[in-house]
Amino acid sequence: QVQLVESGGDLVEVGGSLRLSCVASGSIFRMNKVEWYRQAPGKLRELVASITGGGSVDYVDSVKDRFTISRDNDKNTVYLEMNLLKPDDTGVYFCNARILQMGGIVWENYWGQGTQVTVSS
């Protein structure tokens, strides 16, 4: 009933920029903490950035000062702006959101399908 869809991934050159979007749709009452993860081939999924319902943000050290996570609550959308991209940023980027459905009682986690980011070397 609730779906997350990531978009914005692309092939970019070193030093380039991308903005990823994570759009939640369905019977959403409120979306709380949202996290961006990435997973490179053969590697574990890594937490990249997070944003709380109150707007507090956190980043993994490797992307600090390059990535910015933000949200538009009216659109149930979270963004990840990525600048000065490096080859190590390559991977599938996933959105994970904590959502309370309309009429729901408990908060539940939802994952998107991922969007591919490739940074050429």
CSV table of N, CA and C in Angstrom, one decimal:
chain,number,residue,atom,x,y,z
A,1,GLN,N,0.8,-1.2,0.0
A,1,GLN,CA,0.0,0.0,0.0
A,1,GLN,C,0.9,1.3,0.0
A,2,VAL,N,2.0,1.2,0.6
A,2,VAL,CA,3.0,2.3,0.6
A,2,VAL,C,4.2,1.8,-0.3
A,3,GLN,N,4.6,2.8,-1.1
A,3,GLN,CA,5.7,2.5,-2.1
A,3,GLN,C,6.7,3.6,-2.1
A,4,LEU,N,8.0,3.2,-2.1
A,4,LEU,CA,9.1,4.2,-2.3
A,4,LEU,C,9.7,4.0,-3.6
A,5,VAL,N,10.0,5.1,-4.3
A,5,VAL,CA,10.6,5.0,-5.6
A,5,VAL,C,11.8,6.0,-5.7
A,6,GLU,N,12.9,5.4,-5.9
A,6,GLU,CA,14.1,6.3,-6.1
A,6,GLU,C,14.3,6.6,-7.6
A,7,SER,N,14.9,7.8,-7.8
A,7,SER,CA,15.2,8.1,-9.2
A,7,SER,C,16.3,9.1,-9.2
A,8,GLY,N,16.9,9.4,-10.3
A,8,GLY,CA,18.0,10.4,-10.5
A,8,GLY,C,19.3,9.8,-10.7
A,9,GLY,N,19.5,8.5,-10.5
A,9,GLY,CA,20.8,7.9,-10.8
A,9,GLY,C,21.2,8.0,-12.2
A,10,ASP,N,22.5,8.1,-12.5
A,10,ASP,CA,23.0,8.2,-13.8
A,10,ASP,C,24.5,7.9,-13.9
A,11,LEU,N,25.0,7.9,-15.1
A,11,LEU,CA,26.4,7.8,-15.3
A,11,LEU,C,27.0,9.2,-15.4
A,12,VAL,N,28.0,9.5,-14.5
A,12,VAL,CA,28.5,10.9,-14.4
A,12,VAL,C,30.1,10.8,-14.4
A,13,GLU,N,30.7,11.8,-14.7
A,13,GLU,CA,32.2,11.9,-14.6
A,13,GLU,C,32.6,12.3,-13.2
A,14,VAL,N,33.9,12.0,-12.9
A,14,VAL,CA,34.4,12.4,-11.6
A,14,VAL,C,34.3,13.9,-11.5
A,15,GLY,N,33.8,14.3,-10.3
A,15,GLY,CA,33.6,15.7,-10.0
A,15,GLY,C,32.2,16.2,-10.4
A,16,GLY,N,31.4,15.4,-11.0
A,16,GLY,CA,30.1,15.7,-11.4
A,16,GLY,C,29.1,15.7,-10.2
A,17,SER,N,27.9,16.0,-10.5
A,17,SER,CA,26.8,16.1,-9.5
A,17,SER,C,25.6,15.4,-10.0
A,18,LEU,N,24.8,14.9,-9.0
A,18,LEU,CA,23.5,14.3,-9.2
A,18,LEU,C,22.6,14.6,-8.1
A,19,ARG,N,21.3,14.6,-8.3
A,19,ARG,CA,20.4,14.7,-7.2
A,19,ARG,C,19.4,13.6,-7.3
A,20,LEU,N,19.4,12.7,-6.3
A,20,LEU,CA,18.5,11.6,-6.2
A,20,LEU,C,17.3,12.0,-5.5
A,21,SER,N,16.2,11.4,-5.9
A,21,SER,CA,14.9,11.6,-5.2
A,21,SER,C,14.3,10.3,-4.7
A,22,CYS,N,13.7,10.4,-3.6
A,22,CYS,CA,13.0,9.3,-3.0
A,22,CYS,C,11.5,9.7,-2.8
A,23,VAL,N,10.6,9.2,-3.5
A,23,VAL,CA,9.2,9.6,-3.4
A,23,VAL,C,8.4,8.5,-2.8
A,24,ALA,N,7.7,8.8,-1.7
A,24,ALA,CA,6.8,7.9,-1.1
A,24,ALA,C,5.4,8.2,-1.5
A,25,SER,N,4.7,7.1,-1.8
A,25,SER,CA,3.3,7.2,-2.2
A,25,SER,C,2.4,6.2,-1.5
A,26,GLY,N,1.1,6.4,-1.5
A,26,GLY,CA,0.2,5.5,-0.9
A,26,GLY,C,-0.5,6.2,0.3
A,27,SER,N,-1.0,5.4,1.2
A,27,SER,CA,-1.8,5.8,2.3
A,27,SER,C,-0.8,6.3,3.5
A,28,ILE,N,-0.2,7.4,3.2
A,28,ILE,CA,0.8,7.9,4.2
A,28,ILE,C,0.2,9.0,5.1
A,29,PHE,N,0.4,8.8,6.4
A,29,PHE,CA,0.0,9.8,7.3
A,29,PHE,C,1.2,10.7,7.7
A,30,ARG,N,2.3,10.0,7.9
A,30,ARG,CA,3.5,10.8,8.2
A,30,ARG,C,4.7,9.9,7.9
A,31,MET,N,5.8,10.6,7.4
A,31,MET,CA,7.0,10.0,7.1
A,31,MET,C,8.0,10.5,8.1
A,32,ASN,N,8.7,9.7,8.8
A,32,ASN,CA,9.6,10.1,9.9
A,32,ASN,C,11.0,10.1,9.3
A,33,LYS,N,11.9,9.3,10.0
A,33,LYS,CA,13.3,9.2,9.6
A,33,LYS,C,13.4,8.6,8.2
A,34,VAL,N,14.3,9.2,7.4
A,34,VAL,CA,14.6,8.6,6.1
A,34,VAL,C,16.1,8.5,6.0
A,35,GLU,N,16.5,7.4,5.4
A,35,GLU,CA,17.9,7.1,5.2
A,35,GLU,C,18.2,6.8,3.8
A,36,TRP,N,19.4,7.2,3.3
A,36,TRP,CA,19.9,6.8,2.0
A,36,TRP,C,21.0,5.8,2.3
A,37,TYR,N,21.0,4.6,1.6
A,37,TYR,CA,22.0,3.6,1.6
A,37,TYR,C,22.6,3.5,0.2
A,38,ARG,N,23.7,2.9,0.1
A,38,ARG,CA,24.3,2.5,-1.2
A,38,ARG,C,25.0,1.2,-1.1
A,39,GLN,N,25.0,0.5,-2.2
A,39,GLN,CA,25.6,-0.8,-2.2
A,39,GLN,C,26.4,-1.0,-3.5
A,40,ALA,N,27.7,-1.1,-3.4
A,40,ALA,CA,28.6,-1.4,-4.5
A,40,ALA,C,28.6,-2.9,-4.8
A,41,PRO,N,28.9,-3.4,-6.0
A,41,PRO,CA,29.0,-4.8,-6.3
A,41,PRO,C,29.9,-5.5,-5.3
A,42,GLY,N,29.5,-6.6,-4.7
A,42,GLY,CA,30.3,-7.4,-3.8
A,42,GLY,C,30.5,-6.8,-2.5
A,43,LYS,N,29.9,-5.6,-2.2
A,43,LYS,CA,30.1,-4.9,-0.9
A,43,LYS,C,28.8,-4.9,-0.1
A,44,LEU,N,28.9,-4.7,1.2
A,44,LEU,CA,27.8,-4.6,2.0
A,44,LEU,C,27.1,-3.2,1.8
A,45,ARG,N,25.8,-3.2,2.1
A,45,ARG,CA,25.0,-2.0,2.0
A,45,ARG,C,25.5,-1.0,3.1
A,46,GLU,N,25.7,0.2,2.7
A,46,GLU,CA,26.3,1.2,3.6
A,46,GLU,C,25.3,2.4,3.8
A,47,LEU,N,25.2,2.8,5.0
A,47,LEU,CA,24.4,3.9,5.3
A,47,LEU,C,25.1,5.2,4.9
A,48,VAL,N,24.5,6.0,4.1
A,48,VAL,CA,25.2,7.2,3.5
A,48,VAL,C,24.8,8.4,4.3
A,49,ALA,N,23.5,8.6,4.4
A,49,ALA,CA,22.9,9.8,5.0
A,49,ALA,C,21.6,9.5,5.6
A,50,SER,N,21.2,10.4,6.6
A,50,SER,CA,19.9,10.2,7.2
A,50,SER,C,19.3,11.6,7.5
A,51,ILE,N,18.0,11.6,7.6
A,51,ILE,CA,17.4,12.9,8.0
A,51,ILE,C,16.2,12.5,8.9
A,52,THR,N,16.0,13.1,10.0
A,52,THR,CA,14.9,12.8,10.9
A,52,THR,C,13.7,13.6,10.5
A,53,GLY,N,12.6,13.3,11.2
A,53,GLY,CA,11.4,14.1,10.9
A,53,GLY,C,11.5,15.5,11.2
A,54,GLY,N,12.4,15.9,12.2
A,54,GLY,CA,12.7,17.2,12.6
A,54,GLY,C,13.7,17.9,11.7
A,55,GLY,N,14.3,17.2,10.8
A,55,GLY,CA,15.3,17.8,9.9
A,55,GLY,C,16.7,17.7,10.3
A,56,SER,N,17.0,17.0,11.4
A,56,SER,CA,18.4,16.7,11.7
A,56,SER,C,19.0,15.7,10.7
A,57,VAL,N,20.2,16.0,10.3
A,57,VAL,CA,20.9,15.2,9.3
A,57,VAL,C,22.2,14.6,9.8
A,58,ASP,N,22.6,13.5,9.2
A,58,ASP,CA,23.8,12.9,9.5
A,58,ASP,C,24.4,12.2,8.2
A,59,TYR,N,25.7,12.1,8.2
A,59,TYR,CA,26.4,11.6,7.0
A,59,TYR,C,27.5,10.7,7.4
A,60,VAL,N,27.8,9.7,6.5
A,60,VAL,CA,29.0,8.9,6.7
A,60,VAL,C,30.2,9.9,6.3
A,61,ASP,N,31.3,9.6,7.0
A,61,ASP,CA,32.4,10.6,6.9
A,61,ASP,C,32.8,10.8,5.4
A,62,SER,N,32.8,9.7,4.6
A,62,SER,CA,33.3,9.8,3.2
A,62,SER,C,32.5,10.7,2.3
A,63,VAL,N,31.3,11.1,2.7
A,63,VAL,CA,30.5,12.0,1.9
A,63,VAL,C,30.2,13.3,2.5
A,64,LYS,N,30.7,13.5,3.7
A,64,LYS,CA,30.5,14.8,4.4
A,64,LYS,C,31.1,16.0,3.6
A,65,ASP,N,30.4,17.1,3.5
A,65,ASP,CA,30.8,18.2,2.8
A,65,ASP,C,30.6,18.1,1.3
A,66,ARG,N,30.1,16.9,0.8
A,66,ARG,CA,29.9,16.7,-0.6
A,66,ARG,C,28.4,16.4,-0.9
A,67,PHE,N,27.7,15.7,0.0
A,67,PHE,CA,26.4,15.3,-0.1
A,67,PHE,C,25.5,16.1,0.8
A,68,THR,N,24.2,16.3,0.4
A,68,THR,CA,23.3,17.0,1.2
A,68,THR,C,21.9,16.3,1.1
A,69,ILE,N,21.4,15.9,2.3
A,69,ILE,CA,20.1,15.2,2.3
A,69,ILE,C,19.1,16.3,2.7
A,70,SER,N,17.9,16.2,2.1
A,70,SER,CA,16.9,17.2,2.5
A,70,SER,C,15.5,16.5,2.2
A,71,ARG,N,14.5,17.2,2.7
A,71,ARG,CA,13.1,16.6,2.5
A,71,ARG,C,12.1,17.7,2.2
A,72,ASP,N,11.1,17.3,1.5
A,72,ASP,CA,9.9,18.1,1.2
A,72,ASP,C,8.7,17.3,1.7
A,73,ASN,N,8.3,17.6,2.9
A,73,ASN,CA,7.2,16.9,3.5
A,73,ASN,C,5.9,17.0,2.8
A,74,ASP,N,5.6,18.1,2.1
A,74,ASP,CA,4.4,18.3,1.3
A,74,ASP,C,4.4,17.3,0.2
A,75,LYS,N,5.5,16.9,-0.3
A,75,LYS,CA,5.6,16.0,-1.5
A,75,LYS,C,6.0,14.6,-1.1
A,76,ASN,N,6.1,14.3,0.2
A,76,ASN,CA,6.6,13.0,0.7
A,76,ASN,C,7.9,12.6,0.0
A,77,THR,N,8.8,13.5,-0.2
A,77,THR,CA,10.0,13.3,-1.0
A,77,THR,C,11.2,13.7,-0.2
A,78,VAL,N,12.2,12.8,-0.3
A,78,VAL,CA,13.5,13.1,0.3
A,78,VAL,C,14.6,13.1,-0.9
A,79,TYR,N,15.5,14.0,-0.8
A,79,TYR,CA,16.5,14.2,-1.8
A,79,TYR,C,17.9,13.9,-1.3
A,80,LEU,N,18.8,13.5,-2.2
A,80,LEU,CA,20.2,13.4,-1.8
A,80,LEU,C,20.9,14.1,-3.0
A,81,GLU,N,21.4,15.3,-2.7
A,81,GLU,CA,22.3,16.0,-3.6
A,81,GLU,C,23.7,15.6,-3.4
A,82,MET,N,24.3,15.2,-4.5
A,82,MET,CA,25.6,14.6,-4.5
A,82,MET,C,26.5,15.5,-5.4
A,83,ASN,N,27.6,16.0,-4.8
A,83,ASN,CA,28.5,16.8,-5.5
A,83,ASN,C,29.9,16.3,-5.5
A,84,LEU,N,30.8,16.7,-6.4
A,84,LEU,CA,32.2,16.3,-6.4
A,84,LEU,C,32.3,14.8,-6.3
A,85,LEU,N,31.5,14.1,-7.2
A,85,LEU,CA,31.4,12.7,-7.1
A,85,LEU,C,32.7,12.0,-7.4
A,86,LYS,N,32.9,10.9,-6.8
A,86,LYS,CA,34.1,10.1,-6.9
A,86,LYS,C,33.8,8.7,-7.4
A,87,PRO,N,34.7,8.0,-8.0
A,87,PRO,CA,34.4,6.6,-8.4
A,87,PRO,C,33.9,5.7,-7.2
A,88,ASP,N,34.4,6.0,-6.0
A,88,ASP,CA,34.0,5.2,-4.8
A,88,ASP,C,32.5,5.5,-4.5
A,89,ASP,N,31.9,6.5,-5.0
A,89,ASP,CA,30.5,6.7,-4.8
A,89,ASP,C,29.6,5.8,-5.7
A,90,THR,N,30.2,5.1,-6.6
A,90,THR,CA,29.4,4.2,-7.4
A,90,THR,C,28.7,3.2,-6.7
A,91,GLY,N,27.5,2.9,-7.0
A,91,GLY,CA,26.7,1.9,-6.4
A,91,GLY,C,25.2,2.1,-6.6
A,92,VAL,N,24.4,1.2,-6.1
A,92,VAL,CA,23.0,1.3,-6.2
A,92,VAL,C,22.5,2.0,-4.9
A,93,TYR,N,21.8,3.1,-5.0
A,93,TYR,CA,21.4,3.9,-3.9
A,93,TYR,C,19.9,3.6,-3.6
A,94,PHE,N,19.7,3.2,-2.3
A,94,PHE,CA,18.4,2.9,-1.8
A,94,PHE,C,17.9,3.9,-0.8
A,95,CYS,N,16.6,4.1,-0.8
A,95,CYS,CA,16.0,4.9,0.2
A,95,CYS,C,15.2,4.0,1.2
A,96,ASN,N,15.3,4.3,2.4
A,96,ASN,CA,14.6,3.6,3.5
A,96,ASN,C,13.9,4.6,4.3
A,97,ALA,N,12.6,4.4,4.5
A,97,ALA,CA,11.8,5.4,5.2
A,97,ALA,C,10.9,4.8,6.3
A,98,ARG,N,10.8,5.5,7.4
A,98,ARG,CA,9.9,5.1,8.5
A,98,ARG,C,8.6,5.8,8.3
A,99,ILE,N,7.5,5.0,8.1
A,99,ILE,CA,6.2,5.6,7.7
A,99,ILE,C,5.1,5.1,8.5
A,100,LEU,N,4.3,6.0,8.9
A,100,LEU,CA,3.0,5.7,9.6
A,100,LEU,C,1.9,5.9,8.6
A,101,GLN,N,1.2,4.8,8.3
A,101,GLN,CA,0.1,4.9,7.3
A,101,GLN,C,-1.2,5.5,7.9
A,102,MET,N,-2.0,6.0,7.0
A,102,MET,CA,-3.3,6.5,7.5
A,102,MET,C,-4.1,5.4,8.3
A,103,GLY,N,-4.5,5.8,9.5
A,103,GLY,CA,-5.2,4.8,10.3
A,103,GLY,C,-4.3,3.8,11.0
A,104,GLY,N,-3.0,3.9,10.7
A,104,GLY,CA,-2.1,3.0,11.3
A,104,GLY,C,-1.7,3.3,12.8
A,105,ILE,N,-1.2,2.3,13.4
A,105,ILE,CA,-0.8,2.4,14.8
A,105,ILE,C,0.7,2.4,15.0
A,106,VAL,N,1.4,1.6,14.2
A,106,VAL,CA,2.8,1.4,14.4
A,106,VAL,C,3.6,2.0,13.1
A,107,TRP,N,4.8,2.4,13.4
A,107,TRP,CA,5.7,2.8,12.3
A,107,TRP,C,6.3,1.6,11.6
A,108,GLU,N,6.4,1.7,10.3
A,108,GLU,CA,7.0,0.6,9.5
A,108,GLU,C,8.1,1.1,8.6
A,109,ASN,N,9.1,0.3,8.3
A,109,ASN,CA,10.1,0.6,7.4
A,109,ASN,C,9.8,0.1,6.0
A,110,TYR,N,10.1,1.0,5.0
A,110,TYR,CA,9.9,0.7,3.6
A,110,TYR,C,11.2,0.9,2.8
A,111,TRP,N,11.4,0.1,1.9
A,111,TRP,CA,12.6,0.2,1.0
A,111,TRP,C,12.2,0.5,-0.4
A,112,GLY,N,12.9,1.3,-1.1
A,112,GLY,CA,12.7,1.5,-2.6
A,112,GLY,C,13.5,0.4,-3.3
A,113,GLN,N,13.4,0.5,-4.6
A,113,GLN,CA,14.0,-0.5,-5.5
A,113,GLN,C,15.5,-0.2,-5.8
A,114,GLY,N,15.9,1.0,-5.6
A,114,GLY,CA,17.2,1.5,-5.8
A,114,GLY,C,17.4,2.2,-7.2
A,115,THR,N,18.4,3.0,-7.2
A,115,THR,CA,18.7,3.7,-8.5
A,115,THR,C,20.3,3.7,-8.6
A,116,GLN,N,20.7,3.4,-9.8
A,116,GLN,CA,22.1,3.2,-10.1
A,116,GLN,C,22.9,4.5,-10.3
A,117,VAL,N,23.9,4.6,-9.5
A,117,VAL,CA,24.8,5.8,-9.7
A,117,VAL,C,26.2,5.2,-10.1
A,118,THR,N,26.7,5.7,-11.2
A,118,THR,CA,28.0,5.3,-11.7
A,118,THR,C,28.9,6.5,-12.0
A,119,VAL,N,30.0,6.5,-11.3
A,119,VAL,CA,31.0,7.6,-11.5
A,119,VAL,C,32.2,7.1,-12.2
A,120,SER,N,32.4,7.6,-13.4
A,120,SER,CA,33.5,7.1,-14.2
A,120,SER,C,34.8,7.6,-13.7
A,121,SER,N,35.8,6.8,-13.9
A,121,SER,CA,37.2,7.1,-13.4
A,121,SER,C,38.1,7.7,-14.5
